[in-house]
N, CA, C and O atoms as a printed pandas DataFrame, in Angstrom:
     atom_number atom_name residue_name chain_id  residue_number  x_coord  y_coord  z_coord
0              1         N          MET        A               1    0.853   -1.187    0.000
1              2        CA          MET        A               1    0.000    0.000    0.000
2              3         C          MET        A               1    0.888    1.237    0.000
3              4         O          MET        A               1    2.034    1.197    0.448
4              5         N          ALA        A               2    0.341    2.334   -0.510
5              6        CA          ALA        A               2    1.086    3.588   -0.587
6              7         C          ALA        A               2    1.323    4.158    0.807
7              8         O          ALA        A               2    0.526    3.961    1.724
8              9         N          ASN        A               3    2.452    4.877    0.944
9             10        CA          ASN        A               3    2.795    5.467    2.230
10            11         C          ASN        A               3    2.723    6.984    2.219
11            12         O          ASN        A               3    2.399    7.590    3.240
12            13         N          HIS        A               4    3.016    7.603    1.094
13            14        CA          HIS        A               4    2.999    9.064    1.012
14            15         C          HIS        A               4    1.567    9.574    0.948
15            16         O          HIS        A               4    0.660    8.897    0.464
16            17         N          VAL        A               5    1.396   10.782    1.448
17            18        CA          VAL        A               5    0.064   11.384    1.473
18            19         C          VAL        A               5   -0.463   11.536    0.051
19            20         O          VAL        A               5   -1.630   11.247   -0.215
20            21         N          SER        A               6    0.396   11.992   -0.866
21            22        CA          SER        A               6   -0.046   12.210   -2.238
22            23         C          SER        A               6   -0.420   10.891   -2.920
23            24         O          SER        A               6   -1.389   10.839   -3.677
24            25         N          SER        A               7    0.338    9.834   -2.656
25            26        CA          SER        A               7    0.019    8.544   -3.280
26            27         C          SER        A               7   -1.234    7.927   -2.665
27            28         O          SER        A               7   -1.980    7.225   -3.348
28            29         N          LEU        A               8   -1.467    8.186   -1.378
29            30        CA          LEU        A               8   -2.716    7.740   -0.771
30            31         C          LEU        A               8   -3.910    8.450   -1.407
31            32         O          LEU        A               8   -4.947    7.839   -1.668
32            33         N          LYS        A               9   -3.746    9.738   -1.650
33            34        CA          LYS        A               9   -4.810   10.507   -2.291
34            35         C          LYS        A               9   -5.068    9.979   -3.702
35            36         O          LYS        A               9   -6.221    9.819   -4.102
36            37         N          ARG        A              10   -3.998    9.705   -4.462
37            38        CA          ARG        A              10   -4.162    9.186   -5.821
38            39         C          ARG        A              10   -4.875    7.833   -5.791
39            40         O          ARG        A              10   -5.684    7.538   -6.671
40            41         N          ALA        A              11   -4.581    7.023   -4.793
41            42        CA          ALA        A              11   -5.241    5.716   -4.675
42            43         C          ALA        A              11   -6.743    5.894   -4.431
43            44         O          ALA        A              11   -7.558    5.168   -5.001
44            45         N          ARG        A              12   -7.105    6.866   -3.578
45            46        CA          ARG        A              12   -8.525    7.142   -3.330
46            47         C          ARG        A              12   -9.207    7.641   -4.593
47            48         O          ARG        A              12  -10.317    7.217   -4.915
48            49         N          GLN        A              13   -8.541    8.543   -5.308
49            50        CA          GLN        A              13   -9.113    9.079   -6.540
50            51         C          GLN        A              13   -9.302    7.968   -7.581
51            52         O          GLN        A              13  -10.314    7.928   -8.282
52            53         N          THR        A              14   -8.343    7.092   -7.669
53            54        CA          THR        A              14   -8.420    5.997   -8.628
54            55         C          THR        A              14   -9.603    5.084   -8.322
55            56         O          THR        A              14  -10.293    4.627   -9.234
56            57         N          GLU        A              15   -9.834    4.822   -7.040
57            58        CA          GLU        A              15  -10.979    3.995   -6.666
58            59         C          GLU        A              15  -12.289    4.639   -7.093
59            60         O          GLU        A              15  -13.174    3.961   -7.616
60            61         N          ARG        A              16  -12.420    5.950   -6.873
61            62        CA          ARG        A              16  -13.645    6.645   -7.262
62            63         C          ARG        A              16  -13.830    6.644   -8.773
63            64         O          ARG        A              16  -14.924    6.374   -9.270
64            65         N          LYS        A              17  -12.764    6.946   -9.501
65            66        CA          LYS        A              17  -12.861    6.987  -10.964
66            67         C          LYS        A              17  -13.142    5.602  -11.533
67            68         O          LYS        A              17  -13.875    5.471  -12.513
68            69         N          THR        A              18  -12.571    4.581  -10.932
69            70        CA          THR        A              18  -12.819    3.211  -11.378
70            71         C          THR        A              18  -14.285    2.847  -11.202
71            72         O          THR        A              18  -14.879    2.207  -12.069
72            73         N          ALA        A              19  -14.863    3.251  -10.088
73            74        CA          ALA        A              19  -16.277    2.958   -9.840
74            75         C          ALA        A              19  -17.164    3.662  -10.858
75            76         O          ALA        A              19  -18.128    3.076  -11.352
76            77         N          VAL        A              20  -16.846    4.922  -11.176
77            78        CA          VAL        A              20  -17.629    5.683  -12.153
78            79         C          VAL        A              20  -17.494    5.055  -13.530
79            80         O          VAL        A              20  -18.489    4.876  -14.233
80            81         N          ASN        A              21  -16.260    4.717  -13.923
81            82        CA          ASN        A              21  -16.047    4.104  -15.235
82            83         C          ASN        A              21  -16.740    2.751  -15.334
83            84         O          ASN        A              21  -17.295    2.410  -16.379
84            85         N          ARG        A              22  -16.710    1.989  -14.261
85            86        CA          ARG        A              22  -17.364    0.683  -14.263
86            87         C          ARG        A              22  -18.871    0.849  -14.434
87            88         O          ARG        A              22  -19.495    0.086  -15.171
88            89         N          ALA        A              23  -19.464    1.839  -13.761
89            90        CA          ALA        A              23  -20.904    2.075  -13.883
90            91         C          ALA        A              23  -21.258    2.505  -15.307
91            92         O          ALA        A              23  -22.251    2.045  -15.870
92            93         N          ASN        A              24  -20.438    3.393  -15.891
93            94        CA          ASN        A              24  -20.711    3.849  -17.257
94            95         C          ASN        A              24  -20.573    2.706  -18.253
95            96         O          ASN        A              24  -21.377    2.587  -19.178
96            97         N          LYS        A              25  -19.571    1.873  -18.073
97            98        CA          LYS        A              25  -19.363    0.750  -18.985
98            99         C          LYS        A              25  -20.491   -0.269  -18.845
99           100         O          LYS        A              25  -20.921   -0.864  -19.833
100          101         N          SER        A              26  -20.961   -0.464  -17.633
101          102        CA          SER        A              26  -22.065   -1.383  -17.407
102          103         C          SER        A              26  -23.338   -0.867  -18.084
103          104         O          SER        A              26  -24.085   -1.636  -18.689
104          105         N          LYS        A              27  -23.570    0.425  -17.974
105          106        CA          LYS        A              27  -24.738    1.038  -18.624
106          107         C          LYS        A              27  -24.642    0.877  -20.138
107          108         O          LYS        A              27  -25.640    0.599  -20.804
108          109         N          LEU        A              28  -23.456    1.050  -20.667
109          110        CA          LEU        A              28  -23.235    0.898  -22.105
110          111         C          LEU        A              28  -23.511   -0.538  -22.546
111          112         O          LEU        A              28  -24.211   -0.757  -23.534
112          113         N          ARG        A              29  -22.971   -1.508  -21.825
113          114        CA          ARG        A              29  -23.183   -2.910  -22.190
114          115         C          ARG        A              29  -24.660   -3.291  -22.096
115          116         O          ARG        A              29  -25.160   -4.056  -22.921
116          117         N          GLY        A              30  -25.349   -2.762  -21.101
117          118        CA          GLY        A              30  -26.782   -3.031  -20.964
118          119         C          GLY        A              30  -27.571   -2.463  -22.126
119          120         O          GLY        A              30  -28.497   -3.100  -22.628
120          121         N          SER        A              31  -27.206   -1.268  -22.553
121          122        CA          SER        A              31  -27.890   -0.647  -23.678
122          123         C          SER        A              31  -27.641   -1.423  -24.967
123          124         O          SER        A              31  -28.555   -1.614  -25.769
124          125         N          LEU        A              32  -26.409   -1.868  -25.162
125          126        CA          LEU        A              32  -26.095   -2.672  -26.344
126          127         C          LEU        A              32  -26.875   -3.987  -26.328
127          128         O          LEU        A              32  -27.368   -4.431  -27.365
128          129         N          ARG        A              33  -26.985   -4.606  -25.155
129          130        CA          ARG        A              33  -27.733   -5.859  -25.038
130          131         C          ARG        A              33  -29.214   -5.635  -25.360
131          132         O          ARG        A              33  -29.828   -6.451  -26.048
132          133         N          GLN        A              34  -29.790   -4.531  -24.866
133          134        CA          GLN        A              34  -31.194   -4.239  -25.138
134          135         C          GLN        A              34  -31.425   -4.010  -26.630
135          136         O          GLN        A              34  -32.455   -4.413  -27.170
136          137         N          LEU        A              35  -30.471   -3.366  -27.293
137          138        CA          LEU        A              35  -30.605   -3.150  -28.734
138          139         C          LEU        A              35  -30.546   -4.477  -29.482
139          140         O          LEU        A              35  -31.337   -4.704  -30.396
140          141         N          ARG        A              36  -29.621   -5.353  -29.106
141          142        CA          ARG        A              36  -29.544   -6.666  -29.758
142          143         C          ARG        A              36  -30.834   -7.461  -29.542
143          144         O          ARG        A              36  -31.291   -8.157  -30.449
144          145         N          GLU        A              37  -31.418   -7.363  -28.354
145          146        CA          GLU        A              37  -32.679   -8.048  -28.085
146          147         C          GLU        A              37  -33.810   -7.457  -28.916
147          148         O          GLU        A              37  -34.674   -8.191  -29.395
148          149         N          ALA        A              38  -33.814   -6.134  -29.093
149          150        CA          ALA        A              38  -34.835   -5.501  -29.926
150          151         C          ALA        A              38  -34.679   -5.924  -31.380
151          152         O          ALA        A              38  -35.674   -6.083  -32.086
152          153         N          LEU        A              39  -33.447   -6.106  -31.833
153          154        CA          LEU        A              39  -33.222   -6.570  -33.202
154          155         C          LEU        A              39  -33.760   -7.986  -33.388
155          156         O          LEU        A              39  -34.300   -8.314  -34.444
156          157         N          VAL        A              40  -33.615   -8.818  -32.369
157          158        CA          VAL        A              40  -34.087  -10.197  -32.463
158          159         C          VAL        A              40  -35.611  -10.243  -32.547
159          160         O          VAL        A              40  -36.167  -11.059  -33.281
160          161         N          THR        A              41  -36.284   -9.375  -31.802
161          162        CA          THR        A              41  -37.747   -9.379  -31.818
162          163         C          THR        A              41  -38.289   -8.946  -33.168
163          164         O          THR        A              41  -39.353   -9.410  -33.579
164          165         N          GLY        A              42  -37.579   -8.065  -33.870
165          166        CA          GLY        A              42  -38.005   -7.652  -35.205
166          167         C          GLY        A              42  -38.933   -6.452  -35.217
167          168         O          GLY        A              42  -39.397   -6.062  -36.288
168          169         N          ASP        A              43  -39.223   -5.850  -34.068
169          170        CA          ASP        A              43  -40.081   -4.664  -34.016
170          171         C          ASP        A              43  -39.274   -3.448  -34.455
171          172         O          ASP        A              43  -38.347   -3.030  -33.760
172          173         N          ALA        A              44  -39.627   -2.877  -35.617
173          174        CA          ALA        A              44  -38.835   -1.800  -36.210
174          175         C          ALA        A              44  -38.868   -0.533  -35.357
175          176         O          ALA        A              44  -37.842    0.128  -35.200
176          177         N          THR        A              45  -40.029   -0.184  -34.806
177          178        CA          THR        A              45  -40.118    1.057  -34.032
178          179         C          THR        A              45  -39.348    0.929  -32.713
179          180         O          THR        A              45  -38.644    1.853  -32.305
180          181         N          ALA        A              46  -39.486   -0.205  -32.062
181          182        CA          ALA        A              46  -38.759   -0.409  -30.804
182          183         C          ALA        A              46  -37.259   -0.436  -31.057
183          184         O          ALA        A              46  -36.479    0.077  -30.255
184          185         N          THR        A              47  -36.860   -1.030  -32.163
185          186        CA          THR        A              47  -35.439   -1.094  -32.507
186          187         C          THR        A              47  -34.895    0.300  -32.776
187          188         O          THR        A              47  -33.794    0.634  -32.339
188          189         N          ALA        A              48  -35.662    1.117  -33.496
189          190        CA          ALA        A              48  -35.214    2.476  -33.802
190          191         C          ALA        A              48  -35.070    3.312  -32.529
191          192         O          ALA        A              48  -34.105    4.062  -32.379
192          193         N          GLU        A              49  -36.028    3.180  -31.623
193          194        CA          GLU        A              49  -35.965    3.927  -30.365
194          195         C          GLU        A              49  -34.769    3.471  -29.516
195          196         O          GLU        A              49  -34.064    4.290  -28.926
196          197         N          GLN        A              50  -34.562    2.172  -29.466
197          198        CA          GLN        A              50  -33.439    1.655  -28.677
198          199         C          GLN        A              50  -32.112    2.043  -29.313
199          200         O          GLN        A              50  -31.129    2.269  -28.608
200          201         N          TYR        A              51  -32.077    2.121  -30.650
201          202        CA          TYR        A              51  -30.851    2.550  -31.335
202          203         C          TYR        A              51  -30.506    3.988  -30.952
203          204         O          TYR        A              51  -29.344    4.302  -30.696
204          205         N          LYS        A              52  -31.514    4.858  -30.914
205          206        CA          LYS        A              52  -31.265    6.249  -30.527
206          207         C          LYS        A              52  -30.722    6.327  -29.102
207          208         O          LYS        A              52  -29.802    7.095  -28.825
208          209         N          ALA        A              53  -31.289    5.538  -28.210
209          210        CA          ALA        A              53  -30.827    5.536  -26.821
210          211         C          ALA        A              53  -29.405    4.990  -26.719
211          212         O          ALA        A              53  -28.593    5.499  -25.946
212          213         N          THR        A              54  -29.111    3.966  -27.490
213          214        CA          THR        A              54  -27.780    3.363  -27.453
214          215         C          THR        A              54  -26.732    4.324  -28.005
215          216         O          THR        A              54  -25.634    4.425  -27.458
216          217         N          VAL        A              55  -27.062    5.026  -29.078
217          218        CA          VAL        A              55  -26.135    6.009  -29.645
218          219         C          VAL        A              55  -25.852    7.108  -28.633
219          220         O          VAL        A              55  -24.720    7.578  -28.517
220          221         N          SER        A              56  -26.881    7.516  -27.904
221          222        CA          SER        A              56  -26.700    8.535  -26.877
222          223         C          SER        A              56  -25.740    8.046  -25.791
223          224         O          SER        A              56  -24.862    8.790  -25.353
224          225         N          VAL        A              57  -25.906    6.808  -25.364
225          226        CA          VAL        A              57  -25.023    6.243  -24.341
226          227         C          VAL        A              57  -23.595    6.128  -24.881
227          228         O          VAL        A              57  -22.634    6.391  -24.158
228          229         N          LEU        A              58  -23.457    5.737  -26.141
229          230        CA          LEU        A              58  -22.127    5.650  -26.753
230          231         C          LEU        A              58  -21.443    7.012  -26.771
231          232         O          LEU        A              58  -20.269    7.127  -26.416
232          233         N          ASP        A              59  -22.179    8.046  -27.186
233          234        CA          ASP        A              59  -21.601    9.389  -27.242
234          235         C          ASP        A              59  -21.216    9.892  -25.859
235          236         O          ASP        A              59  -20.178   10.533  -25.693
236          237         N          LYS        A              60  -22.052    9.601  -24.863
237          238        CA          LYS        A              60  -21.734   10.021  -23.498
238          239         C          LYS        A              60  -20.512    9.283  -22.962
239          240         O          LYS        A              60  -19.719    9.846  -22.207
240          241         N          SER        A              61  -20.362    8.012  -23.359
241          242        CA          SER        A              61  -19.200    7.261  -22.892
242          243         C          SER        A              61  -17.919    7.809  -23.501
243          244         O          SER        A              61  -16.858    7.728  -22.882
244          245         N          VAL        A              62  -18.002    8.366  -24.708
245          246        CA          VAL        A              62  -16.828    9.013  -25.316
246          247         C          VAL        A              62  -16.498   10.286  -24.546
247          248         O          VAL        A              62  -15.333   10.558  -24.256
248          249         N          GLN        A              63  -17.527   11.067  -24.216
249          250        CA          GLN        A              63  -17.304   12.313  -23.476
250          251         C          GLN        A              63  -16.689   12.043  -22.111
251          252         O          GLN        A              63  -15.873   12.828  -21.627
252          253         N          LYS        A              64  -17.074   10.943  -21.496
253          254        CA          LYS        A              64  -16.585   10.631  -20.153
254          255         C          LYS        A              64  -15.269    9.868  -20.169
255          256         O          LYS        A              64  -14.696    9.591  -19.116
256          257         N          GLY        A              65  -14.785    9.525  -21.370
257          258        CA          GLY        A              65  -13.500    8.868  -21.483
258          259         C          GLY        A              65  -13.541    7.366  -21.308
259          260         O          GLY        A              65  -12.498    6.739  -21.124
260          261         N          VAL        A              66  -14.722    6.777  -21.361
261          262        CA          VAL        A              66  -14.843    5.335  -21.204
262          263         C          VAL        A              66  -14.450    4.629  -22.500
263          264         O          VAL        A              66  -13.801    3.583  -22.474
264          265         N          LEU        A              67  -14.849    5.211  -23.637
265          266        CA          LEU        A              67  -14.528    4.654  -24.950
266          267         C          LEU        A              67  -13.769    5.682  -25.775
267          268         O          LEU        A              67  -13.895    6.887  -25.559
268          269         N          HIS        A              68  -12.982    5.191  -26.720
269          270        CA          HIS        A              68  -12.335    6.059  -27.699
270          271         C          HIS        A              68  -13.380    6.436  -28.746
271          272         O          HIS        A              68  -14.303    5.666  -29.013
272          273         N          LYS        A              69  -13.236    7.616  -29.335
273          274        CA          LYS        A              69  -14.257    8.087  -30.280
274          275         C          LYS        A              69  -14.364    7.197  -31.507
275          276         O          LYS        A              69  -15.458    7.020  -32.043
276          277         N          ASN        A              70  -13.246    6.629  -31.964
277          278        CA          ASN        A              70  -13.310    5.748  -33.126
278          279         C          ASN        A              70  -13.997    4.432  -32.791
279          280         O          ASN        A              70  -14.679    3.851  -33.636
280          281         N          THR        A              71  -13.821    3.968  -31.581
281          282        CA          THR        A              71  -14.492    2.744  -31.148
282          283         C          THR        A              71  -16.001    2.959  -31.128
283          284         O          THR        A              71  -16.760    2.112  -31.598
284          285         N          ALA        A              72  -16.429    4.085  -30.587
285          286        CA          ALA        A              72  -17.857    4.396  -30.543
286          287         C          ALA        A              72  -18.410    4.556  -31.956
287          288         O          ALA        A              72  -19.520    4.113  -32.250
288          289         N          SER        A              73  -17.638    5.185  -32.819
289          290        CA          SER        A              73  -18.072    5.363  -34.199
290          291         C          SER        A              73  -18.239    4.017  -34.895
291          292         O          SER        A              73  -19.187    3.819  -35.654
292          293         N          ARG        A              74  -17.329    3.105  -34.638
293          294        CA          ARG        A              74  -17.413    1.769  -35.230
294          295         C          ARG        A              74  -18.658    1.038  -34.725
295          296         O          ARG        A              74  -19.374    0.410  -35.504
296          297         N          TYR        A              75  -18.909    1.126  -33.412
297          298        CA          TYR        A              75  -20.113    0.527  -32.842
298          299         C          TYR        A              75  -21.359    1.089  -33.525
299          300         O          TYR        A              75  -22.231    0.335  -33.956
300          301         N          LYS        A              76  -21.436    2.419  -33.619
301          302        CA          LYS        A              76  -22.612    3.059  -34.191
302          303         C          LYS        A              76  -22.822    2.645  -35.638
303          304         O          LYS        A              76  -23.950    2.390  -36.061
304          305         N          SER        A              77  -21.737    2.579  -36.393
305          306        CA          SER        A              77  -21.838    2.207  -37.799
306          307         C          SER        A              77  -22.371    0.792  -37.959
307          308         O          SER        A              77  -23.269    0.550  -38.766
308          309         N          ARG        A              78  -21.831   -0.127  -37.207
309          310        CA          ARG        A              78  -22.247   -1.524  -37.318
310          311         C          ARG        A              78  -23.674   -1.734  -36.815
311          312         O          ARG        A              78  -24.440   -2.507  -37.391
312          313         N          LEU        A              79  -24.020   -1.034  -35.733
313          314        CA          LEU        A              79  -25.377   -1.160  -35.210
314          315         C          LEU        A              79  -26.385   -0.553  -36.172
315          316         O          LEU        A              79  -27.474   -1.098  -36.359
316          317         N          ASN        A              80  -26.027    0.580  -36.788
317          318        CA          ASN        A              80  -26.921    1.226  -37.744
318          319         C          ASN        A              80  -27.162    0.318  -38.942
319          320         O          ASN        A              80  -28.282    0.244  -39.447
320          321         N          ALA        A              81  -26.128   -0.370  -39.398
321          322        CA          ALA        A              81  -26.296   -1.290  -40.521
322          323         C          ALA        A              81  -27.261   -2.420  -40.148
323          324         O          ALA        A              81  -28.100   -2.820  -40.956
324          325         N          ARG        A              82  -27.136   -2.929  -38.920
325          326        CA          ARG        A              82  -28.038   -3.996  -38.490
326          327         C          ARG        A              82  -29.472   -3.504  -38.335
327          328         O          ARG        A              82  -30.418   -4.221  -38.660
328          329         N          VAL        A              83  -29.631   -2.269  -37.833
329          330        CA          VAL        A              83  -30.975   -1.703  -37.668
330          331         C          VAL        A              83  -31.621   -1.499  -39.033
331          332         O          VAL        A              83  -32.795   -1.819  -39.216
332          333         N          LYS        A              84  -30.863   -0.965  -39.996
333          334        CA          LYS        A              84  -31.405   -0.756  -41.342
334          335         C          LYS        A              84  -31.764   -2.076  -42.002
335          336         O          LYS        A              84  -32.804   -2.188  -42.651
336          337         N          ALA        A              85  -30.908   -3.071  -41.840
337          338        CA          ALA        A              85  -31.180   -4.377  -42.436
338          339         C          ALA        A              85  -32.445   -4.988  -41.831
339          340         O          ALA        A              85  -33.244   -5.593  -42.546
340          341         N          ALA        A              86  -32.627   -4.835  -40.535
341          342        CA          ALA        A              86  -33.820   -5.373  -39.875
342          343         C          ALA        A              86  -35.069   -4.616  -40.306
343          344         O          ALA        A              86  -36.136   -5.212  -40.456
344          345         N          ALA        A              87  -34.944   -3.295  -40.508
345          346        CA          ALA        A              87  -36.102   -2.488  -40.894
346          347         C          ALA        A              87  -36.537   -2.802  -42.318
347          348         O          ALA        A              87  -37.735   -2.821  -42.604
348          349         N          THR        A              88  -35.594   -3.049  -43.212
349          350        CA          THR        A              88  -35.958   -3.330  -44.603
350          351         C          THR        A              88  -36.357   -4.788  -44.794
351          352         O          THR        A              88  -37.133   -5.098  -45.697
352          353         N          ALA        A              89  -35.846   -5.682  -43.968
353          354        CA          ALA        A              89  -36.163   -7.101  -44.116
354          355         C          ALA        A              89  -37.592   -7.396  -43.687
355          356         O          ALA        A              89  -38.244   -8.251  -44.285
356          357         N          ALA        A              90  -38.090   -6.719  -42.677
357          358        CA          ALA        A              90  -39.432   -6.998  -42.177
358          359         C          ALA        A              90  -40.516   -6.651  -43.193
359          360         O          ALA        A              90  -41.363   -7.505  -43.453
360          361         N          PRO        A              91  -40.551   -5.438  -43.796
361          362        CA          PRO        A              91  -41.608   -5.135  -44.751
362          363         C          PRO        A              91  -41.531   -5.997  -46.014
363          364         O          PRO        A              91  -42.565   -6.368  -46.570
364          365         N          VAL        A              92  -40.333   -6.316  -46.466
365          366        CA          VAL        A              92  -40.190   -7.106  -47.682
366          367         C          VAL        A              92  -40.751   -8.498  -47.468
367          368         O          VAL        A              92  -41.428   -9.029  -48.348
368          369         N          ALA        A              93  -40.487   -9.094  -46.333
369          370        CA          ALA        A              93  -40.983  -10.440  -46.053
370          371         C          ALA        A              93  -42.504  -10.456  -45.944
371          372         O          ALA        A              93  -43.135  -11.443  -46.321
372          373         N          ALA        A              94  -43.096   -9.393  -45.442
373          374        CA          ALA        A              94  -44.537   -9.348  -45.259
374          375         C          ALA        A              94  -45.268   -9.153  -46.585
375          376         O          ALA        A              94  -46.378   -9.659  -46.750
376          377         N          THR        A              95  -44.681   -8.441  -47.518
377          378        CA          THR        A              95  -45.353   -8.126  -48.772
378          379         C          THR        A              95  -44.833   -8.935  -49.946
379          380         O          THR        A              95  -45.141   -8.620  -51.096
380          381         N          LYS        A              96  -44.062   -9.955  -49.681
381          382        CA          LYS        A              96  -43.484  -10.752  -50.752
382          383         C          LYS        A              96  -44.587  -11.544  -51.455
383          384         O          LYS        A              96  -45.346  -12.276  -50.818
384          385         N          ALA        A              97  -44.662  -11.386  -52.759
385          386        CA          ALA        A              97  -45.693  -12.059  -53.550
386          387         C          ALA        A              97  -45.163  -13.398  -54.047
387          388         O          ALA        A              97  -43.968  -13.683  -53.970
388          389         N          LYS        A              98  -46.082  -14.210  -54.556
389          390        CA          LYS        A              98  -45.677  -15.491  -55.107
390          391         C          LYS        A              98  -44.884  -15.249  -56.393
391          392         O          LYS        A              98  -45.166  -14.296  -57.119
392          393         N          PRO        A              99  -43.903  -16.093  -56.680
393          394        CA          PRO        A              99  -43.150  -15.908  -57.913
394          395         C          PRO        A              99  -44.013  -16.160  -59.142
395          396         O          PRO        A              99  -44.920  -16.993  -59.123
396          397         N          ALA        A             100  -43.722  -15.441  -60.188
397          398        CA          ALA        A             100  -44.476  -15.586  -61.429
398          399         C          ALA        A             100  -44.184  -16.943  -62.061
399          400         O          ALA        A             100  -43.090  -17.491  -61.926
400          401         N          LYS        A             101  -45.195  -17.468  -62.754
401          402        CA          LYS        A             101  -45.016  -18.748  -63.412
402          403         C          LYS        A             101  -44.133  -18.552  -64.641
403          404         O          LYS        A             101  -44.193  -17.526  -65.318
404          405         N          LYS        A             102  -43.323  -19.555  -64.904
405          406        CA          LYS        A             102  -42.430  -19.506  -66.053
406          407         C          LYS        A             102  -43.243  -19.776  -67.326
407          408         O          LYS        A             102  -44.215  -20.533  -67.326
408          409         N          ALA        A             103  -42.811  -19.137  -68.387
409          410        CA          ALA        A             103  -43.457  -19.347  -69.681
410          411         C          ALA        A             103  -43.150  -20.751  -70.188
411          412         O          ALA        A             103  -42.072  -21.291  -69.939
412          413         N          ALA        A             104  -44.100  -21.329  -70.895
413          414        CA          ALA        A             104  -43.919  -22.672  -71.435
414          415         C          ALA        A             104  -42.876  -22.655  -72.521
415          416         O          ALA        A             104  -42.820  -21.724  -73.325
416          417         N          LYS        A             105  -42.040  -23.691  -72.550
417          418        CA          LYS        A             105  -41.006  -23.762  -73.572
418          419         C          LYS        A             105  -41.632  -24.111  -74.917
419          420         O          LYS        A             105  -42.586  -24.886  -74.997
420          421         N          LYS        A             106  -41.078  -23.526  -75.957
421          422        CA          LYS        A             106  -41.550  -23.860  -77.315
422          423         C          LYS        A             106  -40.906  -25.140  -77.751
423          424         O          LYS        A             106  -39.722  -25.363  -77.499
424          425         N          ALA        A             107  -41.677  -25.994  -78.410
425          426        CA          ALA        A             107  -41.138  -27.290  -78.831
426          427         C          ALA        A             107  -40.533  -27.251  -80.189
427          428         O          ALA        A             107  -40.040  -28.269  -80.675
């Protein structure tokens, strides 16, 4: 354990900052998990709302120093691609018509 007053103070500060960072990271992971669960359910509106909330948490984690800005950007890009794919896949599957019959071959 530290013996100097200044090193004792730094140890206390580190404990507090670690607790804050752990809470922010936990909130981020929870938000990401909720978004993945919303993607699995296939509800486009719920997924869009959860995506907005997750992006907000990602941006706040960058401001607080929990994540690097490029890491957050990569997360947002990949999540946005999944949200768009889920949003376009649902309407297409619901309105998909039967395939047209092939024309008879000439003999």
